[in-house]
PDB file of C-alpha atoms in Angstrom:
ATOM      1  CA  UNK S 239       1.989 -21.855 -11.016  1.00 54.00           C
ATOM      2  CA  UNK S 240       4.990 -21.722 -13.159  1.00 55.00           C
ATOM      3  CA  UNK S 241       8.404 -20.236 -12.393  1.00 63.00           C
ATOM      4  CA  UNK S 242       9.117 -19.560 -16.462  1.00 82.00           C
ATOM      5  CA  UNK S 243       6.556 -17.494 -16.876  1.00 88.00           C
ATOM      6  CA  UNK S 244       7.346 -13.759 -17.815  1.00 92.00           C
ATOM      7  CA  UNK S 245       5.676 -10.281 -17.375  1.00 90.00           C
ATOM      8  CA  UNK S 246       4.996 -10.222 -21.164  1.00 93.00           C
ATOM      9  CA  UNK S 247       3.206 -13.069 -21.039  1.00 95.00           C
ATOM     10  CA  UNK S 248       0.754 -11.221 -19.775  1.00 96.00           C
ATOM     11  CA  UNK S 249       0.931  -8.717 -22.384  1.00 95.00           C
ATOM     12  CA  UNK S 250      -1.896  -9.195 -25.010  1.00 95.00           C
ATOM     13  CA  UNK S 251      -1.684  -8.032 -28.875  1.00 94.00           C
ATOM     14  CA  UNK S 252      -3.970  -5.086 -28.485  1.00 94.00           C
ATOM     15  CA  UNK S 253      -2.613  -1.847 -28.014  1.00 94.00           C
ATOM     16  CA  UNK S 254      -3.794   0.298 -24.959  1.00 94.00           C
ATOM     17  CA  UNK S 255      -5.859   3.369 -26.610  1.00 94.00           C
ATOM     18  CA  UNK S 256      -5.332   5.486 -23.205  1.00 95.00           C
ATOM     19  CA  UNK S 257      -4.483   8.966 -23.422  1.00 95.00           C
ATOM     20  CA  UNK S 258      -0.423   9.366 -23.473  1.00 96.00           C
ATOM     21  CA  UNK S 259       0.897   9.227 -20.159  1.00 96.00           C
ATOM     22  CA  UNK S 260      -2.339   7.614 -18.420  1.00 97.00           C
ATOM     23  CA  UNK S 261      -1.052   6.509 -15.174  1.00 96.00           C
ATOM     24  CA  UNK S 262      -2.931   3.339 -16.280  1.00 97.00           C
ATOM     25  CA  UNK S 263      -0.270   2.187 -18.174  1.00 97.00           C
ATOM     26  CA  UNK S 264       1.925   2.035 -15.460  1.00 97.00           C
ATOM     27  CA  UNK S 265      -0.659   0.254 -13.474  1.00 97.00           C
ATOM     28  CA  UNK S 266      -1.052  -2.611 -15.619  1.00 97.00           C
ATOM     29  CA  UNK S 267       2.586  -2.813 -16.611  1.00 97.00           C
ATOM     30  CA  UNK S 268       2.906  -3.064 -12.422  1.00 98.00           C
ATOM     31  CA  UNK S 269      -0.253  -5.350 -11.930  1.00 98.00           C
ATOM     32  CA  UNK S 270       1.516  -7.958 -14.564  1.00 97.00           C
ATOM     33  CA  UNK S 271       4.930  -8.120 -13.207  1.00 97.00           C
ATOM     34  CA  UNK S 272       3.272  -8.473  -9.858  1.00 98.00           C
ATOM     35  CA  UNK S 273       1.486 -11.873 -11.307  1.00 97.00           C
ATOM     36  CA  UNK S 274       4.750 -12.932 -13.284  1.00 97.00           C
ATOM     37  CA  UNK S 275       6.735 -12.519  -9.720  1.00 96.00           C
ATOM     38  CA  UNK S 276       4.300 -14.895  -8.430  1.00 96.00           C
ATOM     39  CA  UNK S 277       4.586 -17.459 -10.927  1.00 95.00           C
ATOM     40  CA  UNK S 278       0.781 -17.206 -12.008  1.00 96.00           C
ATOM     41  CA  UNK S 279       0.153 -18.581 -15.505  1.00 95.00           C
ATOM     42  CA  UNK S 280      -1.878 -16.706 -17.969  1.00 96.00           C
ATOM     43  CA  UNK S 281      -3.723 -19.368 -18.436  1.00 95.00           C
ATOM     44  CA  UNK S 282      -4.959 -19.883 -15.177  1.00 96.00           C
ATOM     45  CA  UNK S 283      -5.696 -16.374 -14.104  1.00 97.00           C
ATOM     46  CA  UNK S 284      -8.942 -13.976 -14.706  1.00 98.00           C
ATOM     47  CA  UNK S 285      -8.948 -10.501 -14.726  1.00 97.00           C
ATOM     48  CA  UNK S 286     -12.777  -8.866 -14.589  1.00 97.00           C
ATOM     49  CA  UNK S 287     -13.050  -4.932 -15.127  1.00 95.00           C
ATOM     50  CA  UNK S 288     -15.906  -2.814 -15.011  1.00 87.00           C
ATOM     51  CA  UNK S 289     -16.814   0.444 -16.982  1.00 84.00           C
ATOM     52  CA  UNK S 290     -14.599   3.411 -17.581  1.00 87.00           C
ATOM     53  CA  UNK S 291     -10.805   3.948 -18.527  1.00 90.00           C
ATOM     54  CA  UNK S 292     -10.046   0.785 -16.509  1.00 91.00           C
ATOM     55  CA  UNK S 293     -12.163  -1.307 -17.551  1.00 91.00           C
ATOM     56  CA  UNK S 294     -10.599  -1.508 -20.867  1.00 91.00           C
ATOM     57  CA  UNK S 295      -7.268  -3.464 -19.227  1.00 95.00           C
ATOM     58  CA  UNK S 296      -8.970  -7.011 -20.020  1.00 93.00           C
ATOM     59  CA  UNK S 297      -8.671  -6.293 -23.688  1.00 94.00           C
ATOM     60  CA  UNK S 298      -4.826  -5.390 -23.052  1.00 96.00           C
ATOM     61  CA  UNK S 299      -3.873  -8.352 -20.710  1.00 96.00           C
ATOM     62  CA  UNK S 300      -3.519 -12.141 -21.961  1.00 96.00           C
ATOM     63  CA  UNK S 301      -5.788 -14.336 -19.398  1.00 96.00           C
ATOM     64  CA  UNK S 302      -9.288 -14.878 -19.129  1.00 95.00           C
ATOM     65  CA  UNK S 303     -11.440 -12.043 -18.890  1.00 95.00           C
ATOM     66  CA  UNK S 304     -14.431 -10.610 -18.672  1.00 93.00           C
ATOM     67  CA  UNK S 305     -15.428  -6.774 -19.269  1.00 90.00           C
ATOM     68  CA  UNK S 306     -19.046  -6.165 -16.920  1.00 85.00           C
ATOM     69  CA  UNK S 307     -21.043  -3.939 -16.291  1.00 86.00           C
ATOM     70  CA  UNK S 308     -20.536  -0.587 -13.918  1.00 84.00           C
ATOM     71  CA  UNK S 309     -19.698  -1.613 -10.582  1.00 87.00           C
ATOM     72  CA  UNK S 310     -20.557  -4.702 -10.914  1.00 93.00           C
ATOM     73  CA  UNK S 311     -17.351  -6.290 -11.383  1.00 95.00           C
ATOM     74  CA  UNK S 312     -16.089  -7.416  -7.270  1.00 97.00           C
ATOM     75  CA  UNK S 313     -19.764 -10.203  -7.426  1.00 96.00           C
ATOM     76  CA  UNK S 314     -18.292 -11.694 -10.600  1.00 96.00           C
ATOM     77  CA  UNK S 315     -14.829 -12.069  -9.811  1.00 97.00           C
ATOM     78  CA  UNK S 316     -16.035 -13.751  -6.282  1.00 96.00           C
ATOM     79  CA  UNK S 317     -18.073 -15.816  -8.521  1.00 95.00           C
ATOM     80  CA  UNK S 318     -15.451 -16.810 -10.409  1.00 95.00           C
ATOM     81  CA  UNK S 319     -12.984 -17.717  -7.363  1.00 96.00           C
ATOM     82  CA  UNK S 320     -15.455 -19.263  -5.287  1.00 94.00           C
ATOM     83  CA  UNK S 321     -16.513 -21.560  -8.523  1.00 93.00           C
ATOM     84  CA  UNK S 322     -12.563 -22.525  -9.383  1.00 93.00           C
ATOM     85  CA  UNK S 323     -10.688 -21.965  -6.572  1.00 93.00           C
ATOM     86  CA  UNK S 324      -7.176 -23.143  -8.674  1.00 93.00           C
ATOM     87  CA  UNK S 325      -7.717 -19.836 -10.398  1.00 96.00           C
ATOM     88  CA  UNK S 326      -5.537 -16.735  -9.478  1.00 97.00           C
ATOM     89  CA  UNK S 327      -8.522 -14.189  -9.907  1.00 98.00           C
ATOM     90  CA  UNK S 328      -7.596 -10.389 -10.264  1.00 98.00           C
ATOM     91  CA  UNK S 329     -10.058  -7.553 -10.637  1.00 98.00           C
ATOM     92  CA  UNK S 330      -9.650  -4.050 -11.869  1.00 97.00           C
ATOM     93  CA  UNK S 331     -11.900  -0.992 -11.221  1.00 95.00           C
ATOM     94  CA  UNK S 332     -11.393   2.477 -11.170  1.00 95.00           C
ATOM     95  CA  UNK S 333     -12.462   4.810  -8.731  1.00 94.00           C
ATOM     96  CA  UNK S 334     -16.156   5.800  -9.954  1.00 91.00           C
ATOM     97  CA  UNK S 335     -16.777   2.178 -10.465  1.00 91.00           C
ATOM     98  CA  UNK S 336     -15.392   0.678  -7.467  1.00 94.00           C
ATOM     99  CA  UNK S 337     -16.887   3.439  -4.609  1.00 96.00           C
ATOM    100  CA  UNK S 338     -20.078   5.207  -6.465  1.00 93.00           C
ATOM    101  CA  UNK S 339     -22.173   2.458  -7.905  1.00 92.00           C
ATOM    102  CA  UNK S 340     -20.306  -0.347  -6.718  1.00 92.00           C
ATOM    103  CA  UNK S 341     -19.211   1.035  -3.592  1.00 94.00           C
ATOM    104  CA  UNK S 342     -21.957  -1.477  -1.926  1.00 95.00           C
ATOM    105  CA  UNK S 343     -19.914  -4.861  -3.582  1.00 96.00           C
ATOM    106  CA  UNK S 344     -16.776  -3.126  -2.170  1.00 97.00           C
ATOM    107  CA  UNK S 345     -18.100  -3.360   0.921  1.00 97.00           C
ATOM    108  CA  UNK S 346     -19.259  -7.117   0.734  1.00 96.00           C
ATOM    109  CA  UNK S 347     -16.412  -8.426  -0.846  1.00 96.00           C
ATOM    110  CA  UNK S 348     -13.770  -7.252   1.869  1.00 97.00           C
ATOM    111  CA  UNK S 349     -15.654  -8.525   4.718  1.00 96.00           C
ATOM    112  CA  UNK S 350     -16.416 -11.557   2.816  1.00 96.00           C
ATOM    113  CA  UNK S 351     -12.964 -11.867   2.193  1.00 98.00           C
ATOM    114  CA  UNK S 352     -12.886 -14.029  -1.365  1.00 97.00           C
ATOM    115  CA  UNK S 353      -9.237 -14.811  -2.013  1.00 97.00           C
ATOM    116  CA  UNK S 354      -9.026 -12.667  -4.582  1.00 98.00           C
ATOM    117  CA  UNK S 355      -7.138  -9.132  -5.438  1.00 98.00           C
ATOM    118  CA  UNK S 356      -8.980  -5.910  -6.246  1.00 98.00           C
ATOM    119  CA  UNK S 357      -6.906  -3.030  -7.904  1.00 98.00           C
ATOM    120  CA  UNK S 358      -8.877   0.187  -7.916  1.00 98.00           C
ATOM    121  CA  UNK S 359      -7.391   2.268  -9.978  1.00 97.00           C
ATOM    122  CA  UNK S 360      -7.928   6.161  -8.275  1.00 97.00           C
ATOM    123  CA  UNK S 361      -7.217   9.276 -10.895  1.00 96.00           C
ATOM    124  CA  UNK S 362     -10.135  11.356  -8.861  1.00 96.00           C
ATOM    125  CA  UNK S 363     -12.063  12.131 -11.953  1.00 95.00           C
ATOM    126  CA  UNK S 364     -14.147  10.674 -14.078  1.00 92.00           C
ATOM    127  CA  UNK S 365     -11.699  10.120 -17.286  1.00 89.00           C
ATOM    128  CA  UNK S 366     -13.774   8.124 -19.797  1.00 87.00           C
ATOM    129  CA  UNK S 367     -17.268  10.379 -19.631  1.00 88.00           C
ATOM    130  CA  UNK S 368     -14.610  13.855 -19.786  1.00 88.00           C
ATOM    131  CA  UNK S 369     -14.171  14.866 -16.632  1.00 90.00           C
ATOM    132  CA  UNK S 370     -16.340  14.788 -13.732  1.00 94.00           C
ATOM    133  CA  UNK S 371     -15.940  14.910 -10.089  1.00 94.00           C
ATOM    134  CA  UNK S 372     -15.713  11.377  -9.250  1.00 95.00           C
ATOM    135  CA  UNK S 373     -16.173  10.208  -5.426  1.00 95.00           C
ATOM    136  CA  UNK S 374     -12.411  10.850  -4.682  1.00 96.00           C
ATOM    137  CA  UNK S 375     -12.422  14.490  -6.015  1.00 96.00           C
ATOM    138  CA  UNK S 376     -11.267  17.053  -3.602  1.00 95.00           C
ATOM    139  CA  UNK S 377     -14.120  19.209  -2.086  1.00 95.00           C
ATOM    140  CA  UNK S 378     -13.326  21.812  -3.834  1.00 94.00           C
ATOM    141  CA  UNK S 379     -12.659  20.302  -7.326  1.00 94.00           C
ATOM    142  CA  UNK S 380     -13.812  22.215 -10.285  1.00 93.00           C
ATOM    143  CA  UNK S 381     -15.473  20.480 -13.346  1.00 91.00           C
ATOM    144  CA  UNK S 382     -17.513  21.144 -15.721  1.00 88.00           C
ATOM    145  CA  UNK S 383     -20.320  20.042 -13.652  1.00 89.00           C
ATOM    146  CA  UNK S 384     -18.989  21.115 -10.883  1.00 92.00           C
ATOM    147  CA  UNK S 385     -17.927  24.497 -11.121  1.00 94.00           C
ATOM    148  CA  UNK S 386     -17.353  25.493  -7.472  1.00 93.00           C
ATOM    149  CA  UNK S 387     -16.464  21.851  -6.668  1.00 92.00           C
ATOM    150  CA  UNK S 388     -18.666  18.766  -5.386  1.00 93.00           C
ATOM    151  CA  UNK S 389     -18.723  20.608  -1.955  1.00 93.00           C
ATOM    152  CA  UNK S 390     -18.616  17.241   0.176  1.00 94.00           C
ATOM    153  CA  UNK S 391     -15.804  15.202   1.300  1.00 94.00           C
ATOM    154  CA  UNK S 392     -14.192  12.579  -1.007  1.00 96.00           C
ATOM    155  CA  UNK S 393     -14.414   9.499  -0.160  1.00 96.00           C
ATOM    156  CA  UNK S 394     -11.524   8.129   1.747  1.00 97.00           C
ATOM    157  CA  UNK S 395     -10.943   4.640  -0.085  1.00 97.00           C
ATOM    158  CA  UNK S 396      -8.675   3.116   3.126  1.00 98.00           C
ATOM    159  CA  UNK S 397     -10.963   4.161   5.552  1.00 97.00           C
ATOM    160  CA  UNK S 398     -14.228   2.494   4.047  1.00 97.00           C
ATOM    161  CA  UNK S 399     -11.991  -0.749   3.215  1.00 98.00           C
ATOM    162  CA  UNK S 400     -10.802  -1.427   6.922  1.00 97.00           C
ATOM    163  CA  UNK S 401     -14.268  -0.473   8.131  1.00 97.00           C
ATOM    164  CA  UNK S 402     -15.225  -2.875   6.000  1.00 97.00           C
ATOM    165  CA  UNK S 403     -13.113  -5.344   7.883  1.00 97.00           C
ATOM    166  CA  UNK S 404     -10.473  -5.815   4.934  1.00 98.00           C
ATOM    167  CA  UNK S 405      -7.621  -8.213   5.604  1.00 98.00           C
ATOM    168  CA  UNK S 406      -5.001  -6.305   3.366  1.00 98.00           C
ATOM    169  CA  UNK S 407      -5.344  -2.675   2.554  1.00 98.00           C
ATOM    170  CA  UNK S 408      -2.625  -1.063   0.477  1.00 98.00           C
ATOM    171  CA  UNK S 409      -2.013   1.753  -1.402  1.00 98.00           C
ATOM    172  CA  UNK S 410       0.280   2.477  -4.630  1.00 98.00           C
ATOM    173  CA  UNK S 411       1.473   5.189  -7.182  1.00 98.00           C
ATOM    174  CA  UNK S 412       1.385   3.996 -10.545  1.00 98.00           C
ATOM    175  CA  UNK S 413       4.777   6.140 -11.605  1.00 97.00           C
ATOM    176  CA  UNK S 414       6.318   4.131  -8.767  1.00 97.00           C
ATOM    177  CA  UNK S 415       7.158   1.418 -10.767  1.00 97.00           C
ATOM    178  CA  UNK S 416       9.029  -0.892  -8.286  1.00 98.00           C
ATOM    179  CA  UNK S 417       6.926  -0.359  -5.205  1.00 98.00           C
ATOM    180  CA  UNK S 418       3.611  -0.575  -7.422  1.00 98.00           C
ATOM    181  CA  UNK S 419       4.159  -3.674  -8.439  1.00 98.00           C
ATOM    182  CA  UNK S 420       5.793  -4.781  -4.979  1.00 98.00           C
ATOM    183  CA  UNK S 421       2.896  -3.652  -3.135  1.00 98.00           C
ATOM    184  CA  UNK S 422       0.567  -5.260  -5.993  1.00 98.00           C
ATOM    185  CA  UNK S 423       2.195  -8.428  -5.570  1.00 98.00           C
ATOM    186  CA  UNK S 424       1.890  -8.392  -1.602  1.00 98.00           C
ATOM    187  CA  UNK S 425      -1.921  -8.207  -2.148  1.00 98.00           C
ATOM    188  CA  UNK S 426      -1.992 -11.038  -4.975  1.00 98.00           C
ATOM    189  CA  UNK S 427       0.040 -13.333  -2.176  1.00 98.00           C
ATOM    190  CA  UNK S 428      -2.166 -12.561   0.600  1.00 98.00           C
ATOM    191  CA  UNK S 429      -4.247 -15.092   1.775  1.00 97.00           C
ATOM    192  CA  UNK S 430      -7.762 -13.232   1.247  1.00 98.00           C
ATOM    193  CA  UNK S 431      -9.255 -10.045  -0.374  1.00 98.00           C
ATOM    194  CA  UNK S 432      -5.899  -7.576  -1.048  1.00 98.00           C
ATOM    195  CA  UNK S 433      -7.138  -4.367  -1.417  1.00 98.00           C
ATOM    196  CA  UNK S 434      -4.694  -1.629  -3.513  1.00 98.00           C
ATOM    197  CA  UNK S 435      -5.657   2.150  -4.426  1.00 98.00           C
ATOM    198  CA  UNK S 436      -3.721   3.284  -6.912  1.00 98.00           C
ATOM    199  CA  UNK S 437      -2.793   6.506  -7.224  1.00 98.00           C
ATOM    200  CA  UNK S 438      -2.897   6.710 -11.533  1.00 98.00           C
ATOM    201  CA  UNK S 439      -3.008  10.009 -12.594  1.00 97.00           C
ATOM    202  CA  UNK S 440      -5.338  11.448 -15.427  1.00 97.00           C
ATOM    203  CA  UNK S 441      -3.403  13.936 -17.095  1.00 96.00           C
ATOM    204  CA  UNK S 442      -5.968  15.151 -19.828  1.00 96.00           C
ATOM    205  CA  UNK S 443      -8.675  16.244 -17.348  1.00 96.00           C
ATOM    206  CA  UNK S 444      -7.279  16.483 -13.932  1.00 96.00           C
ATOM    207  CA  UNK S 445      -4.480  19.161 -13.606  1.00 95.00           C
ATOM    208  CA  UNK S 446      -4.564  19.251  -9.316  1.00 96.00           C
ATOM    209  CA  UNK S 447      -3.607  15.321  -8.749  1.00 97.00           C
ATOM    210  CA  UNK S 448      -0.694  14.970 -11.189  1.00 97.00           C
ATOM    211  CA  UNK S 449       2.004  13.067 -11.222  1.00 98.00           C
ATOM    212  CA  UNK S 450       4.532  15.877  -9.570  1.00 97.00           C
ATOM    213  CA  UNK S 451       2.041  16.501  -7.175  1.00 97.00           C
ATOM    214  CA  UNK S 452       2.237  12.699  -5.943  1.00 97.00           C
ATOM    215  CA  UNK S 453       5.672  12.346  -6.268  1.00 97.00           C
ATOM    216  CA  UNK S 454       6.284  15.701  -3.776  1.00 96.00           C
ATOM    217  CA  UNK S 455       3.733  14.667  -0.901  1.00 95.00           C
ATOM    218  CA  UNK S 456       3.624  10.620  -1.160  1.00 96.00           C
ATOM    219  CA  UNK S 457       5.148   8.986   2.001  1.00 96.00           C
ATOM    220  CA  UNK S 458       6.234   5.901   2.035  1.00 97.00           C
ATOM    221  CA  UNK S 459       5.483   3.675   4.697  1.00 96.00           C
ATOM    222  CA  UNK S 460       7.962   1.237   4.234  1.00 95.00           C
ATOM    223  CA  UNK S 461      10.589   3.941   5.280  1.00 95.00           C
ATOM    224  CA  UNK S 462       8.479   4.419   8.543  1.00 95.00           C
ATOM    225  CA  UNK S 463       8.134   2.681  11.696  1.00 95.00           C
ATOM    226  CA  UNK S 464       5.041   1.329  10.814  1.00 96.00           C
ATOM    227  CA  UNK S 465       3.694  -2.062  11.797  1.00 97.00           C
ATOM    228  CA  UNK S 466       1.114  -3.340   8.901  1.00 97.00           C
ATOM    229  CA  UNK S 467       0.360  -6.374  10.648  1.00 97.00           C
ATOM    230  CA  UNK S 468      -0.352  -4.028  13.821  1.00 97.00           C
ATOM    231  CA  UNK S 469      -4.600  -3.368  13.209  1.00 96.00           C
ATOM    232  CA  UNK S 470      -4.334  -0.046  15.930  1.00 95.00           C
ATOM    233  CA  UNK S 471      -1.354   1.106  13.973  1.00 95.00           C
ATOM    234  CA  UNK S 472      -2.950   0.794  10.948  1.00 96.00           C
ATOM    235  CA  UNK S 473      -6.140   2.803  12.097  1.00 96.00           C
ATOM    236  CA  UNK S 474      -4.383   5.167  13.116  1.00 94.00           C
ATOM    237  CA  UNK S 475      -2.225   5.675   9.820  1.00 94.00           C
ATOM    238  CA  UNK S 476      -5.773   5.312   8.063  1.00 95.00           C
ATOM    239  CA  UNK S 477      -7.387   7.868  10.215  1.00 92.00           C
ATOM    240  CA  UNK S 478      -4.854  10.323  11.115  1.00 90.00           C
ATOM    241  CA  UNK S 479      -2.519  10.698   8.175  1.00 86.00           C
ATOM    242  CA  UNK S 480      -1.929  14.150   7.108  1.00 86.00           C
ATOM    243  CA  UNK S 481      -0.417  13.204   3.755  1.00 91.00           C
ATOM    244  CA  UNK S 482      -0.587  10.987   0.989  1.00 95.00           C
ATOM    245  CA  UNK S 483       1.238   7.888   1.776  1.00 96.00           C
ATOM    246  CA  UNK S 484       2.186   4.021   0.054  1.00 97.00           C
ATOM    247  CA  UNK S 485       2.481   1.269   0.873  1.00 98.00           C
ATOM    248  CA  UNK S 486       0.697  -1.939   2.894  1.00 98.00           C
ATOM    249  CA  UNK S 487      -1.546  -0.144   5.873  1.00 98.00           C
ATOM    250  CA  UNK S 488      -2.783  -3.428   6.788  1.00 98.00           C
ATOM    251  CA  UNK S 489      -2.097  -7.002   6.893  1.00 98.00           C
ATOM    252  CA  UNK S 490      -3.936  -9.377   8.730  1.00 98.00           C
ATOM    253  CA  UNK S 491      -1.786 -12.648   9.482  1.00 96.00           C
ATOM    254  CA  UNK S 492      -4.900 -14.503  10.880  1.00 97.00           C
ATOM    255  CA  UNK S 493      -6.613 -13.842   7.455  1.00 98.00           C
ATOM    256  CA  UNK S 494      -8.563 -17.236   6.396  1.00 97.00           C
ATOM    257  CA  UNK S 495     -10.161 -16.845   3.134  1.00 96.00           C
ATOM    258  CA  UNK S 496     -13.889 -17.613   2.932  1.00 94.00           C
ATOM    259  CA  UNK S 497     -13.311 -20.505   0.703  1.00 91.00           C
ATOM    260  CA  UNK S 498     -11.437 -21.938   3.131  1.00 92.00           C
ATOM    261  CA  UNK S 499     -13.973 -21.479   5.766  1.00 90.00           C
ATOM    262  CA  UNK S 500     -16.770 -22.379   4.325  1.00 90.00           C
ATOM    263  CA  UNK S 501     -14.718 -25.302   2.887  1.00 88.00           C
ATOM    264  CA  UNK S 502     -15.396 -24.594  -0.878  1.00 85.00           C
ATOM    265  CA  UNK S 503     -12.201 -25.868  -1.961  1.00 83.00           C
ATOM    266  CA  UNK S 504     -13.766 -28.026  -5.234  1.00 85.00           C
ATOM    267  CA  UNK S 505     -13.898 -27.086  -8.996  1.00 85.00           C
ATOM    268  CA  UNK S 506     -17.667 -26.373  -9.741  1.00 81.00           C
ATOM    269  CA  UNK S 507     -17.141 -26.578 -13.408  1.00 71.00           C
ATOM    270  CA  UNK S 508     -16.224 -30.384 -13.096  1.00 73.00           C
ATOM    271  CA  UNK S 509     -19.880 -31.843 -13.220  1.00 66.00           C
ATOM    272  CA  UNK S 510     -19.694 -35.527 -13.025  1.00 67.00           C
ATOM    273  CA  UNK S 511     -21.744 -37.406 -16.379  1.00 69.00           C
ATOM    274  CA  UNK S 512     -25.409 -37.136 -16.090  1.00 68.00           C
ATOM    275  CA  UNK S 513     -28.008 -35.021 -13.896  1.00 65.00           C
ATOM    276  CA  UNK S 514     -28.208 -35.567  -9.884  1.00 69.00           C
ATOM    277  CA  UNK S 515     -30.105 -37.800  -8.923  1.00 73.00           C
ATOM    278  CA  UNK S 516     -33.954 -37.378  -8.365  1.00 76.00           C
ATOM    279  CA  UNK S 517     -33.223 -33.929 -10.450  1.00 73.00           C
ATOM    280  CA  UNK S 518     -36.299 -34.214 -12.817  1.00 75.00           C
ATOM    281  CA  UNK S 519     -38.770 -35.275  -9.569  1.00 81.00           C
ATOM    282  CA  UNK S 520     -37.111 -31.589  -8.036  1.00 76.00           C
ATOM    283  CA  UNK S 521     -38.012 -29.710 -11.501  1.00 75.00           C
ATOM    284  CA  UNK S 522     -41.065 -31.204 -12.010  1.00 80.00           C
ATOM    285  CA  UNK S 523     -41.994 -30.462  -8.820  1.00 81.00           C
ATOM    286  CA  UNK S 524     -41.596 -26.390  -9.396  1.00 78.00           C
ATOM    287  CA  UNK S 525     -42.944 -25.993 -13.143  1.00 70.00           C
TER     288      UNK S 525
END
């Protein structure tokens, strides 16, 4: 960790090719002030994105990085933090890729709670492939493909995280610039998987969820009396909310990281000279 290190250090020299006024811009802008606050280094962090608009913010971030496939990106970065646990490991996702087709690794990671933070990136729509109803589209959404909407309930990212048994579950608005990257950081210094849905709007092909629209229903919950670290409170905000809100939901204080109890605290890359011993008796032994 290093306390020189500055926000546009984590800037890299491609430029973004989102649509103008992508709420994704302020999510990155948010999501690298968040690891500059904390004193991560570029050089010691990886960022791993999967498929979509998001999944484009490894080429516009300086770290390591890798750009997987769909959905697939939550097993990789737990690879990756569970193989060099020095490494402040940061994954990006959007809301198609993080609860359609990899709505099963959400699931895993959070109760597996791999120290690790997972910024989901929520526009409700499917940007990248022109507009589809994505799993977060309102019920009565129209698309293209959906004319008279998707006709089921979206999912509700918050709820399937805590039932997940996440240990930090937070919520953002990518226009917010301060609290995003506030609440961002909050997740990166939790001690476990820190969970944020950001609200980032699209504003070519989604004209319900835009950025006025957020700004005149979002509640903040930091202006409430609400207890984050308090897991009935947090239920209940989860369950029961009748508007959007922002903010840390919930925090668990007790949260141990599975590295740390499973005592995986060792660099895997540093293998010592040579193979293990009695390794060719084990190979020969299966071919």
């Amino acid at each position: 960790m290093s306390s020189d290190v500055r926000f546009t250090d984590f800037k890299s020299d491609k430029q973004p090719t989102w649509c103008p006024g992508c709420g994704d811009f302020g999510t990155m802008n948010g999501m690298m002030k968040a690891l500059a606050n904390t004193g991560a280094d570029p050089d010691n962090t990886f960022l791993v994105a999967g498929i979509g608009c998001s999944g484009k913010i490894g080429t516009y971030m300086h770290s390591y990085a890798l750009h997987g496939v769909h959905g697939r990106a939550l097993p990789v970065g737990a690879g990756v933090k569970i193989a060099n646990p020095d490494l402040e490991v940061m994954v990006a996702g959007g809301d198609g890729d993080g609860y359609s087709i990899g709505a099963g690794h959400f699931v895993h990671a959070a109760r597996r709670n791999v120290d690790m933070t997972y910024v989901v990136m929520d526009n409700r729509i499917y940007g990248l492939t022109k507009g589809q109803a994505s799993p977060t589209s309102r019920e009565d959404f129209e698309t293209a493909t959906t004319p008279e909407g998707p006709k089921q309930p979206p999912v509700d990212p918050l709820a399937l995280a805590h039932a997940a048994g996440a240990t930090f579950i937070a919520q953002s608005f990518s226009s917010d610039a301060q609290r995003h990257t506030e609440i961002v950081q909050a997740a990166i210094e939790h001690d476990g998987f820190g969970f944020v849905n950001v609200f980032s709007p699209c504003v070519t092909f989604n004209d319900v969820d835009t950025y006025d629209y957020f700004r005149d229903s979002l509640v903040d919950l930091q202006e409430t009396d609400h207890d984050p670290t308090d897991e009935d409170d947090a239920k209940a905000q989860i369950v029961d909310a009748e508007t959007e809100q922002q903010g840390v939901v919930y925090r668990d204080p007790n949260s141990v990281p599975y590295s740390e109890l499973r005592g995986l605290d060792s660099n895997m890359a540093e293998i010592p000279d040579g193979a293990p011993e009695d390794a060719t008796d084990l190979v020969r032994e299966f071919y």
